[in-house]
Tab-separated table of C-alpha atoms in Angstrom:
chain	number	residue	atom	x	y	z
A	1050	UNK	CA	16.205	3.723	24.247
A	1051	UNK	CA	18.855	3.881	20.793
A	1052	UNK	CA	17.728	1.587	18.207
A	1053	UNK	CA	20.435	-1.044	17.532
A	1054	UNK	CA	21.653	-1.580	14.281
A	1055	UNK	CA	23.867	-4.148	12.522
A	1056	UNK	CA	26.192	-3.049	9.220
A	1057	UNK	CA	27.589	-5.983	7.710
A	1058	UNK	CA	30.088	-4.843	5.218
A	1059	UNK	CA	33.334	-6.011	4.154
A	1060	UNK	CA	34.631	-2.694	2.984
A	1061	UNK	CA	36.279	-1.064	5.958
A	1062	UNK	CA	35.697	2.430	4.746
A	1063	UNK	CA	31.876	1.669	3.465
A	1064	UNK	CA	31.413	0.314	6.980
A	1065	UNK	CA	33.061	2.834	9.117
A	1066	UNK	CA	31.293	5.645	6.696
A	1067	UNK	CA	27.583	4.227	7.335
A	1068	UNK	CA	28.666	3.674	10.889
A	1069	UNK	CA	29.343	7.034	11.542
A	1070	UNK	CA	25.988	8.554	9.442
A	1071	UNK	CA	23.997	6.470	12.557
A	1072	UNK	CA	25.645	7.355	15.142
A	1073	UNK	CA	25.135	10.919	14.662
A	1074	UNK	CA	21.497	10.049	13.852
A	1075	UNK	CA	21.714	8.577	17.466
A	1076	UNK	CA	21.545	5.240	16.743
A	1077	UNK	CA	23.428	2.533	18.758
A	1078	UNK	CA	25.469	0.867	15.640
A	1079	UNK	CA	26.891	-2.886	15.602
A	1080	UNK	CA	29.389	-3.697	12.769
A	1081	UNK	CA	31.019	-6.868	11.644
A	1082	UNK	CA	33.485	-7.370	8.359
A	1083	UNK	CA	31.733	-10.315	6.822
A	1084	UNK	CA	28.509	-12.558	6.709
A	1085	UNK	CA	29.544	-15.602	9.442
A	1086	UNK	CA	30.755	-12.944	11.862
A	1087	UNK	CA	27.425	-10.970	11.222
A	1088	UNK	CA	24.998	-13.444	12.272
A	1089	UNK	CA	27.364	-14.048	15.328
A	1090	UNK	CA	26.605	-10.544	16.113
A	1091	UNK	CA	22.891	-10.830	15.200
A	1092	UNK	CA	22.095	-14.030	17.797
A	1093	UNK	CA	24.311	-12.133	20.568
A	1094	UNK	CA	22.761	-8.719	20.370
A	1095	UNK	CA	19.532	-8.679	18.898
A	1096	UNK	CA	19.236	-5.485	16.635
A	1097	UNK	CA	16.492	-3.388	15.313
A	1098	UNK	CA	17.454	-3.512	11.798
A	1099	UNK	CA	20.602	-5.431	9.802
A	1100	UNK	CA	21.707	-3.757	6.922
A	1101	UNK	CA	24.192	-6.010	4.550
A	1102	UNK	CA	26.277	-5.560	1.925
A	1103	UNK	CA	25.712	-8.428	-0.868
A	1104	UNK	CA	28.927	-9.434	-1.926
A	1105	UNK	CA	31.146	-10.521	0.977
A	1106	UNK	CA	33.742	-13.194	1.772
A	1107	UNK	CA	33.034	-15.772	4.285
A	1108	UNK	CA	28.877	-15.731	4.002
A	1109	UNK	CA	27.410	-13.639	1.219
A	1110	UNK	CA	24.201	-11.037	1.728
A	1111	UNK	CA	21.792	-13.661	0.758
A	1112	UNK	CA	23.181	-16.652	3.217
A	1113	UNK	CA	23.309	-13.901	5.769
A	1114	UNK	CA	19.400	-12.859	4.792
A	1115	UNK	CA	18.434	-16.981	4.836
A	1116	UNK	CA	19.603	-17.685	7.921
A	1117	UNK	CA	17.870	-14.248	9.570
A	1118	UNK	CA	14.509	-15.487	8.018
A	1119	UNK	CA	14.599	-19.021	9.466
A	1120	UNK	CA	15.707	-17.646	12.707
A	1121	UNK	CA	12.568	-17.554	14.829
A	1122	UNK	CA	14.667	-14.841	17.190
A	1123	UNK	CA	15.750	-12.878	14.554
A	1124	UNK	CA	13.468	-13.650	11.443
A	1125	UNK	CA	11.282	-10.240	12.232
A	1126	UNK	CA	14.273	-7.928	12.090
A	1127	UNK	CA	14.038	-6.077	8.483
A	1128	UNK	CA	17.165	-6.276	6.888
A	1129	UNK	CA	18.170	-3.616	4.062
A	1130	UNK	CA	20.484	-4.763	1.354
A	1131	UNK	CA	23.657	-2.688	0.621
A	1132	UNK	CA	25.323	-3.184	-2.778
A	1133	UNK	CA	27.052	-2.134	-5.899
A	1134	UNK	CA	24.828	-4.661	-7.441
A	1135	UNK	CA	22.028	-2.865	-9.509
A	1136	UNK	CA	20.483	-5.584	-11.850
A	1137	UNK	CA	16.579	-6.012	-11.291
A	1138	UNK	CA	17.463	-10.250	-11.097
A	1139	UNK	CA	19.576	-8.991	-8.124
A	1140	UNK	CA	17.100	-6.686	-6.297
A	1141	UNK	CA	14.279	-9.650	-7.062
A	1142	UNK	CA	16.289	-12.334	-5.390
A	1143	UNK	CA	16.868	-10.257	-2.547
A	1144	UNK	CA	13.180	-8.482	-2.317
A	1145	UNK	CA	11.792	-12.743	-2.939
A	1146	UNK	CA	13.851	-13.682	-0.103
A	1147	UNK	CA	12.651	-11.673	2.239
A	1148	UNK	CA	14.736	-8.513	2.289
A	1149	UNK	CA	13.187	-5.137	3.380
A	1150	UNK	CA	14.527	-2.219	1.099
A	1151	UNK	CA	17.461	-2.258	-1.503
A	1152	UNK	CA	19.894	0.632	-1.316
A	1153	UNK	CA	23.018	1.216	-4.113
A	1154	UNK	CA	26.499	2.108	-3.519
A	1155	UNK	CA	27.421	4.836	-3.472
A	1156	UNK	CA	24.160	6.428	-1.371
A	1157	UNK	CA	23.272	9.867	0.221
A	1158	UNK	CA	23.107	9.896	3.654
A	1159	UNK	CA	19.697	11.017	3.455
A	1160	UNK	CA	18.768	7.996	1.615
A	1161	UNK	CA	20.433	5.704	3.860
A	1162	UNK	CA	18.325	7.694	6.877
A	1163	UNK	CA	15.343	8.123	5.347
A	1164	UNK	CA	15.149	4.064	4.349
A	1165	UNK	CA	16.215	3.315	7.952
A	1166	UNK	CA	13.951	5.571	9.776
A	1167	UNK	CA	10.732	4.214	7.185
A	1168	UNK	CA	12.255	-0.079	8.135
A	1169	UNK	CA	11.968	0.580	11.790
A	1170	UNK	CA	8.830	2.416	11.741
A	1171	UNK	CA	7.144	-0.114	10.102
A	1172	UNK	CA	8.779	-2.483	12.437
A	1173	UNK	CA	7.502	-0.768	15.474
A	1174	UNK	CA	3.865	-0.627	14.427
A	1175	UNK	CA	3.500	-4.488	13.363
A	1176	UNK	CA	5.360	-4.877	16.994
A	1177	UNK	CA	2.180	-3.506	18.404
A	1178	UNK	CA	-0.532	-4.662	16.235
A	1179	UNK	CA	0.967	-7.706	14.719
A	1180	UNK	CA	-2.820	-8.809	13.399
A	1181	UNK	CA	-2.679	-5.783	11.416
A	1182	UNK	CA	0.564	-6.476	9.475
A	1183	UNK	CA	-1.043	-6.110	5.514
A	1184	UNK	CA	-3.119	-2.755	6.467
A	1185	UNK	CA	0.594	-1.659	8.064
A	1186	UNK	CA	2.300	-2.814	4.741
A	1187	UNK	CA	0.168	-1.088	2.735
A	1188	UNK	CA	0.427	2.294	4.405
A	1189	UNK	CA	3.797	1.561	4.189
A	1190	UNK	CA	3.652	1.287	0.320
A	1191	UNK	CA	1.248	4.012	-0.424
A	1192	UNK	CA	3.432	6.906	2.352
A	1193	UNK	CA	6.949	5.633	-0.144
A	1194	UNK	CA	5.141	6.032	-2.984
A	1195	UNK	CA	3.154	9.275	-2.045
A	1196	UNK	CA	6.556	10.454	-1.031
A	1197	UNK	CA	8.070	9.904	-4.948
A	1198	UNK	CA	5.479	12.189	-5.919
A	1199	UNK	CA	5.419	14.926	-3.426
A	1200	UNK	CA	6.515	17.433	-5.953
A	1201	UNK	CA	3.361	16.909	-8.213
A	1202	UNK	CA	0.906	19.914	-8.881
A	1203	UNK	CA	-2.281	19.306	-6.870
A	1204	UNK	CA	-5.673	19.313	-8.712
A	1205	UNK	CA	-8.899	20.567	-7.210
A	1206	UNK	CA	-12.507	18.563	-8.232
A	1207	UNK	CA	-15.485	19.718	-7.020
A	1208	UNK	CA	-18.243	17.594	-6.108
A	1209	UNK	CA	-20.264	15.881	-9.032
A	1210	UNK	CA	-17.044	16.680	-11.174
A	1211	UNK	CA	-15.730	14.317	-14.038
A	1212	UNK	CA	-12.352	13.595	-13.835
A	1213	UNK	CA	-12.207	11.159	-17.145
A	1214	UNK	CA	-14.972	9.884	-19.224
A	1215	UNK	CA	-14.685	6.755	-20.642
A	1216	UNK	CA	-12.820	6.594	-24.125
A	1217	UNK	CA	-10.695	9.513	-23.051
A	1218	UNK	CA	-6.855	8.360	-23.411
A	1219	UNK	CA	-5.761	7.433	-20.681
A	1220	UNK	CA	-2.449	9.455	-20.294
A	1221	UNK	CA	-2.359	9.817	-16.425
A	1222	UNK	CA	-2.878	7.247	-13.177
A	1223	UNK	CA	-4.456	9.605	-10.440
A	1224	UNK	CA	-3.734	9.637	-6.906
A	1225	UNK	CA	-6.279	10.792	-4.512
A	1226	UNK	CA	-4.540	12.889	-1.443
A	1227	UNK	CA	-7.867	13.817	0.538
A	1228	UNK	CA	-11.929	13.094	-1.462
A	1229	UNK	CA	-13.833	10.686	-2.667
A	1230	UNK	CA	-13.909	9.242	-6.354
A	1231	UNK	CA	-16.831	6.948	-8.067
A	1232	UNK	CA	-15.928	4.594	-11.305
A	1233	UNK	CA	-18.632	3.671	-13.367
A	1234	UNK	CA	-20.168	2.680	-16.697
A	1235	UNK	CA	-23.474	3.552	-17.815
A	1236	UNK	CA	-25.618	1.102	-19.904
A	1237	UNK	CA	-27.947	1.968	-23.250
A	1238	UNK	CA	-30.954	2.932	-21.006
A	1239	UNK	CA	-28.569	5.565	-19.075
A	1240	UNK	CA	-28.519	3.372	-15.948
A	1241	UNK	CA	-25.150	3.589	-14.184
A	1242	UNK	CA	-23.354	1.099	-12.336
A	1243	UNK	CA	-20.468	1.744	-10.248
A	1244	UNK	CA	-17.549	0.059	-10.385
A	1245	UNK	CA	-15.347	1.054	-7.522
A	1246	UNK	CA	-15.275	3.651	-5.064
A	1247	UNK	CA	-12.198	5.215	-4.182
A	1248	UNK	CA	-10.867	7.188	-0.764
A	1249	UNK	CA	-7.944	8.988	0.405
A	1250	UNK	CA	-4.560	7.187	-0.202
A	1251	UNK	CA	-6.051	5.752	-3.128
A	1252	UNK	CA	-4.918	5.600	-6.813
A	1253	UNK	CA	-7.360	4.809	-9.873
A	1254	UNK	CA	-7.694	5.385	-13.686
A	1255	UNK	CA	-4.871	2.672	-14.459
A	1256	UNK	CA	-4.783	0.983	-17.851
A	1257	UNK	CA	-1.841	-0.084	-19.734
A	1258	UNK	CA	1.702	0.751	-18.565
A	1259	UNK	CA	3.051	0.694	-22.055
A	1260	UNK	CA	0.295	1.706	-24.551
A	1261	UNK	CA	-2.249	4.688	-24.122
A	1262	UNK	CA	-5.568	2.696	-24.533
A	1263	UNK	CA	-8.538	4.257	-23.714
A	1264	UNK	CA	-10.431	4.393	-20.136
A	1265	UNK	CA	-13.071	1.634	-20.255
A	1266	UNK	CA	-15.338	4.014	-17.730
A	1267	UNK	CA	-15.933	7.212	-16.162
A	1268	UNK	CA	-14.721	8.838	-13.168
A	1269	UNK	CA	-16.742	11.384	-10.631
A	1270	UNK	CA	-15.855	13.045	-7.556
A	1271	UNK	CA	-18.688	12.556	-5.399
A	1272	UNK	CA	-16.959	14.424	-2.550
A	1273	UNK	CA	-14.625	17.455	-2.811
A	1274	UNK	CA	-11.507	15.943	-3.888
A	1275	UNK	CA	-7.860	16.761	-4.147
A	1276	UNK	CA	-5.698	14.721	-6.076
A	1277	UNK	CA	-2.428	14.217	-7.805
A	1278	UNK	CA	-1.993	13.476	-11.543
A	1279	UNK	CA	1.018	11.249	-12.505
A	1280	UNK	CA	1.841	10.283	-16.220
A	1281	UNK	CA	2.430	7.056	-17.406
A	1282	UNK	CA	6.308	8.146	-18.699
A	1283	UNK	CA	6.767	9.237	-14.767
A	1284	UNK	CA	5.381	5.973	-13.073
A	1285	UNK	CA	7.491	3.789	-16.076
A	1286	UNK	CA	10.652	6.001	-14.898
A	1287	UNK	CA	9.796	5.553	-11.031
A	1288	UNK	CA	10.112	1.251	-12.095
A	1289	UNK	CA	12.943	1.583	-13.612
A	1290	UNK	CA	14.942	3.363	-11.116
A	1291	UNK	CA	13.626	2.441	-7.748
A	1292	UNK	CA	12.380	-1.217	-8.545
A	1293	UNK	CA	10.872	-1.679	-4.461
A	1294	UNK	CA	8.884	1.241	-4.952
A	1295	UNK	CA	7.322	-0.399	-8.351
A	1296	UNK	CA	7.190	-3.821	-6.683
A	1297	UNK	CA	4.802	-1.928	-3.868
A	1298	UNK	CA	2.919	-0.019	-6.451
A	1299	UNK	CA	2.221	-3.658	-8.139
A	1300	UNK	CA	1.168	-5.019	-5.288
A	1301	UNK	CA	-1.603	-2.509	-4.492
A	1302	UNK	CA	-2.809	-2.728	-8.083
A	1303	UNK	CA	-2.300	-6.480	-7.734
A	1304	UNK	CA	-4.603	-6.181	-3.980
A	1305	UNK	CA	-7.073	-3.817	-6.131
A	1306	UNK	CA	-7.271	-6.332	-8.857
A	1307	UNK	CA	-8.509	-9.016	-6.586
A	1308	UNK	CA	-11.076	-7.559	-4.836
A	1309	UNK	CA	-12.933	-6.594	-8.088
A	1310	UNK	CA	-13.032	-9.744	-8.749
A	1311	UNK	CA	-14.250	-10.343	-5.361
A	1312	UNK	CA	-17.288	-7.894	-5.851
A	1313	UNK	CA	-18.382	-9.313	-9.147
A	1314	UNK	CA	-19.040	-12.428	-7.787
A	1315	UNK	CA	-21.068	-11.443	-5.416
A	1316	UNK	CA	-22.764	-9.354	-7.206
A	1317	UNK	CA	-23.627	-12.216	-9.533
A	1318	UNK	CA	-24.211	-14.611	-7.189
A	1319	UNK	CA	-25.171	-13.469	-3.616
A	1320	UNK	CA	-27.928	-12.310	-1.958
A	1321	UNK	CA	-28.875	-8.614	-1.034
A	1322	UNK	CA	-27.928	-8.890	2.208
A	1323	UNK	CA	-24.963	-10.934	1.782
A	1324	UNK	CA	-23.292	-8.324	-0.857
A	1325	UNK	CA	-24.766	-5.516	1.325
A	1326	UNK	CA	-22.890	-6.345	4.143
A	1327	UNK	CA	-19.679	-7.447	2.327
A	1328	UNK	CA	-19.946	-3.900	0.722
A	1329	UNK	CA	-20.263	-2.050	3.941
A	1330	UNK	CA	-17.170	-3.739	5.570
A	1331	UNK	CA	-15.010	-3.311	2.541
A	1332	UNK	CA	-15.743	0.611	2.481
A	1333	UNK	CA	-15.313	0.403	5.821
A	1334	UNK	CA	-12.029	-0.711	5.558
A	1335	UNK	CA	-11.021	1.541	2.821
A	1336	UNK	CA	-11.994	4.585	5.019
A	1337	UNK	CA	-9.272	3.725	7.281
A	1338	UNK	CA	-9.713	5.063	10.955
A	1339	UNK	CA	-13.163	6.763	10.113
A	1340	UNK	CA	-15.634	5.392	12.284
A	1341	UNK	CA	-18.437	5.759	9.363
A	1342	UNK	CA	-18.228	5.230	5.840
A	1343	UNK	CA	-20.029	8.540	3.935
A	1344	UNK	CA	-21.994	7.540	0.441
A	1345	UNK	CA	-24.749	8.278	-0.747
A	1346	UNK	CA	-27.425	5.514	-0.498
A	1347	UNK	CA	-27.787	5.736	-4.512
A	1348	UNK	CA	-23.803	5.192	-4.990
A	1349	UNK	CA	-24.176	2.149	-2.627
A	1350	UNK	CA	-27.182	1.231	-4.253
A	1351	UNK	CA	-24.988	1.678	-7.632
A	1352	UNK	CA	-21.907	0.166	-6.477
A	1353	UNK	CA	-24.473	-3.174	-5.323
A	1354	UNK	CA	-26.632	-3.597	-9.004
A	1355	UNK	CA	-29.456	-3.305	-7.032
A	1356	UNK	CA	-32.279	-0.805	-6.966
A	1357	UNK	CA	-32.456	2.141	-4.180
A	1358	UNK	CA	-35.707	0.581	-2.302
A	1359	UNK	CA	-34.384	-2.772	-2.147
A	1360	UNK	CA	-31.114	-0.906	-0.424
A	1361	UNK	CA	-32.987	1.075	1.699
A	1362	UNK	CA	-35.123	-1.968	2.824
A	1363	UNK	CA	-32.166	-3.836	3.848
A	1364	UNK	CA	-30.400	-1.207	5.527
A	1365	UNK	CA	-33.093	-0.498	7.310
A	1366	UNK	CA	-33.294	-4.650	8.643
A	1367	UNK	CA	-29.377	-3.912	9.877
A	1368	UNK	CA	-30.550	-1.051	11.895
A	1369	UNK	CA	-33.278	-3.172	13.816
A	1370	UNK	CA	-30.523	-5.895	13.933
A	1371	UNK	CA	-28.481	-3.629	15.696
A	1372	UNK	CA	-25.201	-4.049	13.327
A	1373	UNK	CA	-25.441	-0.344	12.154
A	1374	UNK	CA	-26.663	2.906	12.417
A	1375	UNK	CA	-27.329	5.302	9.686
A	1376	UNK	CA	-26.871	9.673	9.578
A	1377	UNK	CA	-27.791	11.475	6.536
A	1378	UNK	CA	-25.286	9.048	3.843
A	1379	UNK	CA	-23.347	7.994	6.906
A	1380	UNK	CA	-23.427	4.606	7.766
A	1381	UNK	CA	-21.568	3.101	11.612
A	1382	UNK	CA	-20.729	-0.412	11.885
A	1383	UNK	CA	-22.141	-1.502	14.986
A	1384	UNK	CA	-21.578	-5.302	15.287
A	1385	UNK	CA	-18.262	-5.890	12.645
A	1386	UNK	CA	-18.909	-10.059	13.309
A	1387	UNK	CA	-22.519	-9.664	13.068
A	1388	UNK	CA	-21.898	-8.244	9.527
A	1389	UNK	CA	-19.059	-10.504	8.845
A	1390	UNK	CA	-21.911	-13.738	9.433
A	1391	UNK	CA	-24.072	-12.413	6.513
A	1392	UNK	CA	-21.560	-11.524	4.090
């Protein structure tokens, strides 16, 4: 079945135009001249996706996105802002409110399709696993921005190879398209402690935006990685001119940020088994759809502050608990809850 969508535009060209560019996408397209008529339109035929023009007479872009978000019939339909209106105040107010994407007048048609197509996907796949609505988001960020980058040369790390060390400058964020990467410091006595262990989708080595300070640790691949380079001038130029897609990138440094703060308390303050099992569910999650989580059981031993033995010990008490099994560095969640009650 056609997707319905709503254009709410008081230009009569603009609105015939993007009319037109859907319906030969095969979309089934709705239009209305102003704001009061568009929510008229909204209530009687339910669409897939509004997308509204800011400025209008009657009910501006902003009443019109209000009203949709305390609609409990219509507050799930993403809405896409259409305007001449290209200050970053403007796309915050409308990104704060609720608002979807953000495209400027004038537009190609294959941005207008592309940001379409990208709304109603997401749509559709929190429409059949609503629980699962920040993992969706965030796949949603990390495809966009993967997307802004598709041109980038990729580099090839072996495994055991250093990437950065730390006090290199750090000129570059990396992006990691397939691998796995290990952060870590090592103290006087040349024991190392990881920081963070990073997957596909993942991006690491961020510092400073503006200045080029040094990295504060070192970077391995302990898997076969490929990867993407960006530098800092790119990423600054990617804010400036597409302002969601550095909002999203934010946010996943933002989600990043607070689980490292997560991990250091309980690596200060919890018990083995406790961290153990909080680290196993984490990685779990960061592996995505992988049913096992591969590390080495020094790395985890590494990433937990505590000693090899102690690790093996307790992985070993899961296993007889019946909440995981072990291959080789593999490790299976068994019983999620059961791990969930210790951590």
């Amino acid at each position: 079945m056609k997707k319905k969508i709503l254009i709410i535009e008081d230009d009569k060209i603009v609105r015939e135009n993007t009319a037109e560019i859907l319906q030969l996408a095969n979309y089934d397209v709705i239009t209305a001249e102003n704001g009061k008529v568009g929510i008229e339109k909204a209530n009687f035929f339910k669409p897939d996706l509004v997308i509204c023009d800011i400025l209008m007479p009657e009910l501006d872009g902003y009443g019109v996105l209000q009203i949709i978000m305390r609609n409990k019939l219509l507050q799930k339909i993403p809405v896409i802002f259409m305007s001449a209106k290209t200050k970053h105040d403007d796309v915050r107010r409308g990104m704060d409110l609720g608002a979807s994407d953000y495209i400027t007048k004038p537009f190609e048609e294959s941005e207008l399709l592309s940001a379409v197509a990208s709304r109603l996907k997401r749509r559709d796949l929190l429409a059949a696993d609503p629980t699962k609505e920040s993992e969706v988001i965030k796949k949603w960020q990390i495809n966009e921005i993967e997307k802004a980058f598709h041109h980038k040369e990729i580099m090839e790390y072996k495994l055991g190879t250093t990437i950065y060390c730390e006090g290199n400058i750090s000129n570059h964020i990396f992006y990691i398209l397939k691998g796995e990467v290990k952060t870590f410091k090592t103290n006087q006595e040349g024991k190392e402690l990881i920081t963070e262990i990073f997957f596909d989708k993942s991006f690491f080595g961020f510092t400073s935006l503006l200045e080029n300070k040094p990295y504060t640790e070192n970077a391995e691949a302990i898997k076969d990685t490929s990867l993407i380079r960006i530098q800092k001038h790119e990423l600054f130029e990617l804010i400036k001119t597409n302002p969601k897609l550095g909002l999203n990138f934010m946010d996943l440094l933002s989600a990043d940020l607070e689980y490292v703060k997560h991990h250091l308390l309980h690596l200060v303050y919890d018990p083995v088994r406790s961290k153990t099992a909080d680290a196993i569910l984490y990685l779990h999650g960061k592996v995505g759809l992988k049913k096992t989580v591969d590390i080495s059981r020094s790395d985890l031993a590494s990433y937990l502050g505590i000693a090899k033995e102690t690790l093996t010990r307790t992985l070993t008490d899961f296993k007889e608990e019946k909440l995981i099994e072990t291959f080789k560095n593999e490790i299976q969640i068994l019983d999620h809850e059961g791990l969930q009650r210790i951590r």
